[in-house]
GROMACS .gro file of C-alpha atoms in nm:
model
  175
    1MET     CA    1  -1.011  -0.075  -2.127
    2ILE     CA    2  -0.742  -0.135  -1.865
    3SER     CA    3  -0.493   0.149  -1.824
    4ALA     CA    4  -0.171   0.136  -2.027
    5ASP     CA    5   0.022   0.177  -1.697
    6ALA     CA    6  -0.116  -0.152  -1.564
    7ILE     CA    7   0.103  -0.459  -1.552
    8PRO     CA    8  -0.028  -0.705  -1.813
    9LEU     CA    9  -0.176  -1.008  -1.635
   10ASP     CA   10   0.073  -1.241  -1.800
   11GLN     CA   11   0.353  -1.037  -1.637
   12VAL     CA   12   0.210  -1.011  -1.284
   13PRO     CA   13   0.451  -1.185  -1.046
   14GLN     CA   14   0.357  -1.445  -0.790
   15GLY     CA   15   0.422  -1.248  -0.475
   16PRO     CA   16   0.465  -0.875  -0.424
   17VAL     CA   17   0.537  -0.600  -0.674
   18THR     CA   18   0.812  -0.351  -0.591
   19SER     CA   19   0.625  -0.021  -0.605
   20PHE     CA   20   0.873   0.232  -0.463
   21ARG     CA   21   1.237   0.272  -0.357
   22CYS     CA   22   1.402   0.554  -0.168
   23ARG     CA   23   1.689   0.655   0.059
   24VAL     CA   24   1.608   0.798   0.402
   25GLU     CA   25   1.678   1.170   0.387
   26ASP     CA   26   1.843   1.369   0.666
   27SER     CA   27   1.527   1.577   0.709
   28TRP     CA   28   1.331   1.258   0.794
   29ILE     CA   29   1.542   1.192   1.105
   30ASP     CA   30   1.396   1.295   1.441
   31PHE     CA   31   1.547   1.369   1.783
   32ASN     CA   32   1.576   0.992   1.851
   33ASP     CA   33   1.816   0.972   1.554
   34HIS     CA   34   1.587   0.748   1.350
   35MET     CA   35   1.320   0.800   1.083
   36ASN     CA   36   1.023   0.991   1.219
   37ALA     CA   37   0.693   0.798   1.211
   38MET     CA   38   0.528   1.041   0.969
   39TYR     CA   39   0.777   0.953   0.695
   40TYR     CA   40   0.674   0.587   0.702
   41GLY     CA   41   0.329   0.709   0.604
   42ILE     CA   42   0.472   0.929   0.330
   43ILE     CA   43   0.677   0.653   0.169
   44VAL     CA   44   0.388   0.407   0.198
   45TYR     CA   45   0.166   0.665   0.026
   46ARG     CA   46   0.425   0.698  -0.252
   47GLY     CA   47   0.426   0.320  -0.290
   48GLN     CA   48   0.045   0.320  -0.291
   49SER     CA   49   0.040   0.584  -0.563
   50LYS     CA   50   0.278   0.384  -0.785
   51PHE     CA   51   0.097   0.058  -0.708
   52SER     CA   52  -0.234   0.220  -0.806
   53ALA     CA   53  -0.092   0.282  -1.154
   54LEU     CA   54   0.046  -0.073  -1.172
   55ILE     CA   55  -0.301  -0.216  -1.103
   56GLY     CA   56  -0.455   0.012  -1.366
   57MET     CA   57  -0.605   0.270  -1.129
   58GLY     CA   58  -0.354   0.556  -1.137
   59GLY     CA   59  -0.377   0.901  -1.292
   60ASP     CA   60  -0.453   0.767  -1.641
   61TYR     CA   61  -0.754   0.577  -1.503
   62VAL     CA   62  -0.880   0.886  -1.321
   63ASP     CA   63  -0.837   1.110  -1.628
   64ARG     CA   64  -1.003   0.860  -1.859
   65THR     CA   65  -1.298   0.757  -1.639
   66GLY     CA   66  -1.357   1.034  -1.383
   67LEU     CA   67  -1.331   0.758  -1.123
   68GLY     CA   68  -1.066   0.695  -0.863
   69LYS     CA   69  -1.020   0.542  -0.523
   70VAL     CA   70  -0.997   0.683  -0.174
   71VAL     CA   71  -0.853   0.535   0.143
   72VAL     CA   72  -1.124   0.457   0.400
   73GLN     CA   73  -0.920   0.254   0.648
   74SER     CA   74  -0.549   0.223   0.709
   75SER     CA   75  -0.308   0.075   0.962
   76LEU     CA   76   0.069   0.098   0.988
   77SER     CA   77   0.286  -0.121   1.210
   78TYR     CA   78   0.650  -0.039   1.278
   79GLU     CA   79   0.868  -0.348   1.314
   80ARG     CA   80   1.229  -0.226   1.303
   81GLU     CA   81   1.417   0.097   1.338
   82VAL     CA   82   1.515   0.287   1.022
   83ARG     CA   83   1.820   0.516   1.029
   84ARG     CA   84   1.969   0.797   0.825
   85ALA     CA   85   2.058   0.704   0.464
   86ASP     CA   86   1.899   0.355   0.485
   87GLU     CA   87   1.774   0.230   0.150
   88LEU     CA   88   1.407   0.126   0.158
   89GLU     CA   89   1.178  -0.061  -0.077
   90ILE     CA   90   0.798  -0.093  -0.076
   91ARG     CA   91   0.663  -0.433  -0.181
   92SER     CA   92   0.292  -0.422  -0.256
   93TRP     CA   93   0.019  -0.685  -0.256
   94LEU     CA   94  -0.337  -0.673  -0.386
   95LEU     CA   95  -0.509  -0.884  -0.121
   96GLY     CA   96  -0.865  -0.865  -0.249
   97SER     CA   97  -1.126  -0.663  -0.432
   98ASP     CA   98  -1.497  -0.654  -0.500
   99GLU     CA   99  -1.716  -0.416  -0.697
  100LYS     CA  100  -1.631  -0.114  -0.477
  101ARG     CA  101  -1.342  -0.209  -0.246
  102ILE     CA  102  -0.971  -0.277  -0.290
  103HIS     CA  103  -0.766  -0.432  -0.006
  104VAL     CA  104  -0.390  -0.366  -0.026
  105LEU     CA  105  -0.084  -0.447   0.186
  106HIS     CA  106   0.249  -0.264   0.158
  107GLU     CA  107   0.559  -0.409   0.317
  108VAL     CA  108   0.851  -0.172   0.380
  109PHE     CA  109   1.187  -0.350   0.353
  110SER     CA  110   1.543  -0.243   0.421
  111ARG     CA  111   1.733  -0.298   0.099
  112ASP     CA  112   2.053  -0.345   0.301
  113THR     CA  113   1.931  -0.619   0.536
  114GLN     CA  114   1.632  -0.747   0.333
  115ARG     CA  115   1.433  -0.740   0.658
  116ARG     CA  116   1.084  -0.599   0.681
  117VAL     CA  117   1.081  -0.276   0.882
  118ALA     CA  118   0.710  -0.188   0.862
  119VAL     CA  119   0.383  -0.307   0.716
  120SER     CA  120   0.082  -0.102   0.610
  121GLU     CA  121  -0.262  -0.234   0.524
  122GLN     CA  122  -0.540  -0.031   0.372
  123LEU     CA  123  -0.887  -0.050   0.232
  124ASP     CA  124  -0.970   0.176  -0.063
  125LEU     CA  125  -1.315   0.259  -0.191
  126HIS     CA  126  -1.383   0.304  -0.563
  127PHE     CA  127  -1.509   0.659  -0.598
  128ASP     CA  128  -1.694   0.872  -0.856
  129LEU     CA  129  -1.517   1.208  -0.859
  130ALA     CA  130  -1.820   1.395  -0.999
  131SER     CA  131  -2.083   1.266  -0.753
  132ARG     CA  132  -1.830   1.230  -0.465
  133ARG     CA  133  -1.981   0.890  -0.382
  134SER     CA  134  -1.869   0.530  -0.397
  135SER     CA  135  -1.919   0.371  -0.734
  136PRO     CA  136  -1.892   0.017  -0.872
  137MET     CA  137  -1.596  -0.065  -1.097
  138SER     CA  138  -1.647  -0.193  -1.447
  139ALA     CA  139  -1.664  -0.569  -1.491
  140GLU     CA  140  -1.336  -0.551  -1.686
  141GLN     CA  141  -1.157  -0.370  -1.401
  142ARG     CA  142  -1.298  -0.609  -1.139
  143HIS     CA  143  -1.184  -0.908  -1.344
  144TYR     CA  144  -0.835  -0.760  -1.386
  145LEU     CA  145  -0.802  -0.692  -1.011
  146THR     CA  146  -0.933  -1.038  -0.919
  147GLU     CA  147  -0.680  -1.206  -1.148
  148PHE     CA  148  -0.396  -0.978  -1.034
  149GLY     CA  149  -0.461  -1.066  -0.670
  150ARG     CA  150  -0.501  -1.436  -0.747
  151ILE     CA  151  -0.165  -1.446  -0.926
  152GLN     CA  152   0.013  -1.264  -0.644
  153ALA     CA  153  -0.142  -1.489  -0.377
  154ALA     CA  154  -0.008  -1.801  -0.550
  155ALA     CA  155   0.321  -1.728  -0.370
  156GLY     CA  156   0.147  -1.734  -0.032
  157LEU     CA  157   0.048  -1.423   0.158
  158PRO     CA  158   0.275  -1.227   0.393
  159ASP     CA  159   0.240  -1.196   0.770
  160GLY     CA  160   0.067  -0.893   0.914
  161ILE     CA  161  -0.271  -0.903   0.743
  162GLY     CA  162  -0.556  -0.785   0.964
  163ARG     CA  163  -0.350  -0.652   1.252
  164THR     CA  164  -0.524  -0.438   1.510
  165VAL     CA  165  -0.390  -0.234   1.797
  166ARG     CA  166  -0.371  -0.445   2.112
  167GLY     CA  167  -0.270  -0.223   2.400
  168PRO     CA  168  -0.365  -0.217   2.764
  169GLN     CA  169  -0.736  -0.209   2.830
  170ALA     CA  170  -0.880   0.137   2.766
  171HIS     CA  171  -0.963   0.339   3.074
  172SER     CA  172  -1.331   0.374   3.143
  173SER     CA  173  -1.486   0.693   3.278
  174LEU     CA  174  -1.752   0.478   3.444
  175THR     CA  175  -1.667   0.363   3.794
   0.00000   0.00000   0.00000
């Protein structure tokens, strides 16, 4: 049984789902007079939490099944500065899933400019809370996630998938 919080498949939009909205609080502003990097992570987590419920894997799912999901890999890229009192919106995509993994992308947009200010990608692992080990999802849940992702992808996927850090070459201690 898919969670009652989940978006019915016939109502899943092509493209992203708005999972969270907020206004940048004064306490989030750092000495550079813009939003501190840690708050990007916090708002993305809030979007992830809401999106989890929308894909049928929120608190109701955990309570009902004793199963959940845990983040095993995450990246966050900052694209534009965010200032005090800016209005932000998280737009979430289910990029893919298999029996144990869920691949998600969250885009952070300025509601004022409609420009993307950050993008976060993560890989979650389906997890048995009693055994504390990865666990396969039910066939029903896998089917729901597959269809959800397929419907979203019909709009085309956003930029930023699979980014890695590309800095100067790492220093070697070997000479």
